[in-house]
CSV table of C-alpha atoms in Angstrom, one decimal:
chain,number,residue,atom,x,y,z
X,1,MET,CA,68.6,124.6,121.3
X,2,ASN,CA,65.3,124.8,123.1
X,3,ARG,CA,65.8,124.0,126.8
X,4,TYR,CA,62.5,122.3,127.1
X,5,ARG,CA,62.9,119.9,124.2
X,6,ALA,CA,63.1,116.1,124.7
X,7,ALA,CA,63.4,113.7,121.8
X,8,VAL,CA,60.5,114.2,119.6
X,9,THR,CA,59.1,111.6,117.2
X,10,GLY,CA,56.6,112.2,114.5
X,11,SER,CA,56.3,115.0,111.9
X,12,ALA,CA,57.2,118.6,112.5
X,13,GLY,CA,54.1,119.5,110.6
X,14,ARG,CA,51.7,117.6,112.9
X,15,PRO,CA,50.2,119.3,115.9
X,16,LEU,CA,51.4,118.4,119.4
X,17,LEU,CA,49.1,117.2,122.2
X,18,PHE,CA,50.6,118.0,125.6
X,19,LEU,CA,49.0,115.4,128.0
X,20,ASP,CA,48.8,115.7,131.7
X,21,VAL,CA,48.2,112.5,133.8
X,22,ASP,CA,46.4,113.4,137.0
X,23,GLY,CA,43.0,114.5,136.1
X,24,PRO,CA,42.8,113.7,132.4
X,25,LEU,CA,43.9,110.1,132.7
X,26,ILE,CA,43.6,109.4,136.4
X,27,PRO,CA,40.3,110.9,137.7
X,28,PHE,CA,40.3,112.1,141.3
X,29,GLY,CA,38.8,114.5,143.7
X,30,GLY,CA,35.2,113.5,143.8
X,31,PRO,CA,33.2,111.7,146.5
X,32,GLN,CA,32.2,109.0,144.0
X,33,GLN,CA,33.7,105.5,143.8
X,34,TYR,CA,36.0,105.3,140.8
X,35,PRO,CA,36.0,102.2,138.6
X,36,THR,CA,39.1,100.2,138.4
X,37,CYS,CA,40.3,99.0,135.0
X,38,GLU,CA,42.1,95.8,134.2
X,39,THR,CA,44.7,96.3,131.5
X,40,GLY,CA,46.1,92.8,131.0
X,41,THR,CA,49.6,94.3,131.2
X,42,ALA,CA,52.2,94.0,133.9
X,43,PRO,CA,53.9,97.4,134.0
X,44,ARG,CA,56.7,98.4,136.3
X,45,GLU,CA,55.9,98.3,140.0
X,46,THR,CA,52.8,100.5,140.6
X,47,SER,CA,52.4,100.3,144.4
X,48,SER,CA,53.7,103.8,144.7
X,49,ASN,CA,50.6,105.1,143.1
X,50,PRO,CA,47.4,103.2,143.9
X,51,LEU,CA,45.4,105.4,141.6
X,52,LEU,CA,46.9,103.9,138.4
X,53,CYS,CA,44.1,101.3,138.4
X,54,ARG,CA,41.7,104.2,137.5
X,55,ILE,CA,43.3,104.7,134.1
X,56,ASN,CA,40.9,103.4,131.4
X,57,PRO,CA,42.9,101.3,128.8
X,58,GLU,CA,40.6,102.7,126.1
X,59,HIS,CA,42.5,106.0,126.3
X,60,GLY,CA,45.5,104.5,124.5
X,61,PRO,CA,43.8,103.7,121.2
X,62,ARG,CA,41.7,106.9,121.4
X,63,LEU,CA,44.8,109.1,121.9
X,64,THR,CA,46.8,107.3,119.2
X,65,ALA,CA,43.9,107.8,116.8
X,66,LEU,CA,44.2,111.5,117.1
X,67,ARG,CA,46.2,113.0,114.2
X,68,CYS,CA,48.9,114.6,116.4
X,69,ASP,CA,52.2,113.9,118.2
X,70,LEU,CA,51.5,113.0,121.9
X,71,VAL,CA,53.9,114.5,124.5
X,72,TRP,CA,53.8,113.8,128.3
X,73,ALA,CA,53.4,117.2,130.1
X,74,ARG,CA,53.6,116.2,133.7
X,75,THR,CA,56.1,116.0,136.5
X,76,TRP,CA,56.0,112.2,136.1
X,77,MET,CA,58.6,112.7,133.3
X,78,ASP,CA,59.8,109.3,132.0
X,79,ASP,CA,57.8,107.5,134.7
X,80,ALA,CA,54.8,108.1,132.5
X,81,ASN,CA,56.5,106.0,129.7
X,82,GLU,CA,57.3,103.3,132.2
X,83,THR,CA,54.1,103.0,134.1
X,84,ILE,CA,51.3,104.5,132.1
X,85,ALA,CA,52.1,103.9,128.4
X,86,PRO,CA,52.2,100.1,128.8
X,87,ARG,CA,48.9,100.1,130.7
X,88,ILE,CA,47.1,101.7,127.8
X,89,GLY,CA,49.0,100.6,124.8
X,90,LEU,CA,50.9,103.8,124.0
X,91,PRO,CA,54.4,103.8,122.6
X,92,GLN,CA,57.2,105.7,124.3
X,93,LEU,CA,56.3,109.4,124.1
X,94,ALA,CA,58.3,112.5,124.1
X,95,VAL,CA,58.5,114.1,127.5
X,96,VAL,CA,58.6,117.8,128.4
X,97,ILE,CA,61.7,118.4,130.6
X,98,TRP,CA,60.7,121.1,133.0
X,99,PRO,CA,63.2,123.8,133.7
X,100,GLU,CA,64.1,125.3,137.1
X,101,PRO,CA,61.7,128.1,137.8
X,102,THR,CA,62.9,131.6,137.2
X,103,ASP,CA,61.9,134.9,138.8
X,104,THR,CA,59.7,135.6,135.7
X,105,ASP,CA,58.0,132.2,136.1
X,106,GLU,CA,57.3,132.8,139.8
X,107,GLN,CA,55.9,136.3,139.1
X,108,HIS,CA,53.6,134.9,136.4
X,109,GLU,CA,52.4,132.2,138.8
X,110,ARG,CA,51.6,134.9,141.4
X,111,ASN,CA,49.6,136.6,138.6
X,112,GLY,CA,47.6,133.3,138.0
X,113,LEU,CA,49.5,131.7,135.1
X,114,HIS,CA,50.1,128.0,135.5
X,115,TRP,CA,53.7,127.0,136.0
X,116,LYS,CA,53.6,124.8,132.8
X,117,THR,CA,52.2,127.4,130.4
X,118,ARG,CA,55.4,129.3,129.4
X,119,ALA,CA,57.4,126.0,129.1
X,120,LEU,CA,54.8,124.4,126.8
X,121,VAL,CA,54.7,127.5,124.5
X,122,ASP,CA,58.5,127.4,124.4
X,123,TRP,CA,58.6,123.6,123.8
X,124,ALA,CA,56.0,123.9,121.0
X,125,ALA,CA,58.4,126.4,119.2
X,126,GLY,CA,55.6,127.7,117.0
X,127,ARG,CA,54.0,124.3,116.2
X,128,PRO,CA,50.2,124.1,116.7
X,129,PHE,CA,49.4,122.4,120.0
X,130,ALA,CA,46.6,121.3,122.3
X,131,TRP,CA,47.2,121.0,126.0
X,132,VAL,CA,44.9,118.7,128.0
X,133,ASP,CA,45.1,119.4,131.8
X,134,ASP,CA,42.7,119.9,134.7
X,135,GLU,CA,44.3,123.1,135.9
X,136,ILE,CA,44.1,125.4,132.8
X,137,THR,CA,42.5,128.8,133.4
X,138,ASP,CA,41.6,131.8,131.4
X,139,ALA,CA,44.9,133.4,132.4
X,140,ASP,CA,46.8,130.6,130.6
X,141,ARG,CA,44.6,131.0,127.5
X,142,ALA,CA,45.2,134.7,127.4
X,143,TRP,CA,49.0,134.3,127.8
X,144,VAL,CA,49.2,131.6,125.1
X,145,SER,CA,47.1,133.8,122.8
X,146,ALA,CA,49.5,136.7,123.3
X,147,HIS,CA,52.7,134.6,123.1
X,148,HIS,CA,52.1,131.8,120.6
X,149,ALA,CA,51.5,132.6,116.9
X,150,GLY,CA,50.5,129.1,116.0
X,151,HIS,CA,47.1,127.4,116.7
X,152,ALA,CA,46.6,126.4,120.3
X,153,LEU,CA,43.8,124.7,122.2
X,154,LEU,CA,44.0,124.8,126.0
X,155,HIS,CA,41.4,122.2,127.0
X,156,ARG,CA,40.5,121.8,130.6
X,157,VAL,CA,39.4,118.4,131.7
X,158,GLU,CA,37.1,117.9,134.7
X,159,PRO,CA,39.4,116.0,137.1
X,160,ARG,CA,36.6,114.0,138.8
X,161,GLN,CA,35.7,112.5,135.4
X,162,GLY,CA,39.0,112.4,133.4
X,163,LEU,CA,38.9,112.4,129.6
X,164,THR,CA,35.3,111.9,128.3
X,165,ASP,CA,33.7,111.4,124.9
X,166,ALA,CA,33.1,115.2,124.9
X,167,ASP,CA,36.8,115.9,125.5
X,168,TYR,CA,37.8,113.6,122.6
X,169,ALA,CA,35.2,115.3,120.4
X,170,ALA,CA,36.6,118.7,121.2
X,171,LEU,CA,40.1,117.6,120.4
X,172,MET,CA,39.1,116.0,117.1
X,173,ASP,CA,37.1,119.0,116.1
X,174,TRP,CA,40.0,121.3,116.9
X,175,LEU,CA,42.5,119.1,115.0
X,176,HIS,CA,40.1,119.0,112.0
X,177,ARG,CA,39.6,122.8,112.0
X,178,ILE,CA,43.3,123.8,112.2
X,179,ARG,CA,44.1,121.6,109.1
X,180,ASP,CA,42.4,124.2,106.9
X,181,THR,CA,43.1,127.4,108.9
X,182,PRO,CA,46.4,129.3,108.6
X,183,PRO,CA,48.0,130.3,111.8
X,184,ARG,CA,47.7,133.9,113.0
X,185,GLY,CA,49.8,136.3,111.0
X,186,ALA,CA,50.2,133.9,108.1
X,187,ALA,CA,49.6,135.5,104.7
């Protein structure tokens, strides 16, 4: 069994969307004043992270409208289901369980590969996937291209803005294109 797999809901034929929290959903890092969003929900105690008020509740419906299976890909693990999902109207999502780093992982990180990259490729197990994160680099794209036969989109989000209309358009365009394109190596 894949050591990265958590309970997955949805169809094995649907693409996955690995979703980071800090950056894509919680904008940070800029000198600007970030808007706070009222969600009308009372999620679990949130005082441990004062930035949660920056999450725009419109992300929930926009993410669920995408034709893919959403998966939390952040160290928040199940806390994302307890604190973020209710704020934006998402159901409980599958969660990537991160393995302990190996010597190979540490060597790849020294060479510029993000610590999540190998785990997400293993977790996807050949399924098409998009990964939305603010730390994706060309090294990650090259590694995924060389080690994942299925379709993959590694989409970097500007952390000072979080997910924007342009990011959603890129995701929708990619999801639309892969429906009609066979994966690499398919006859």
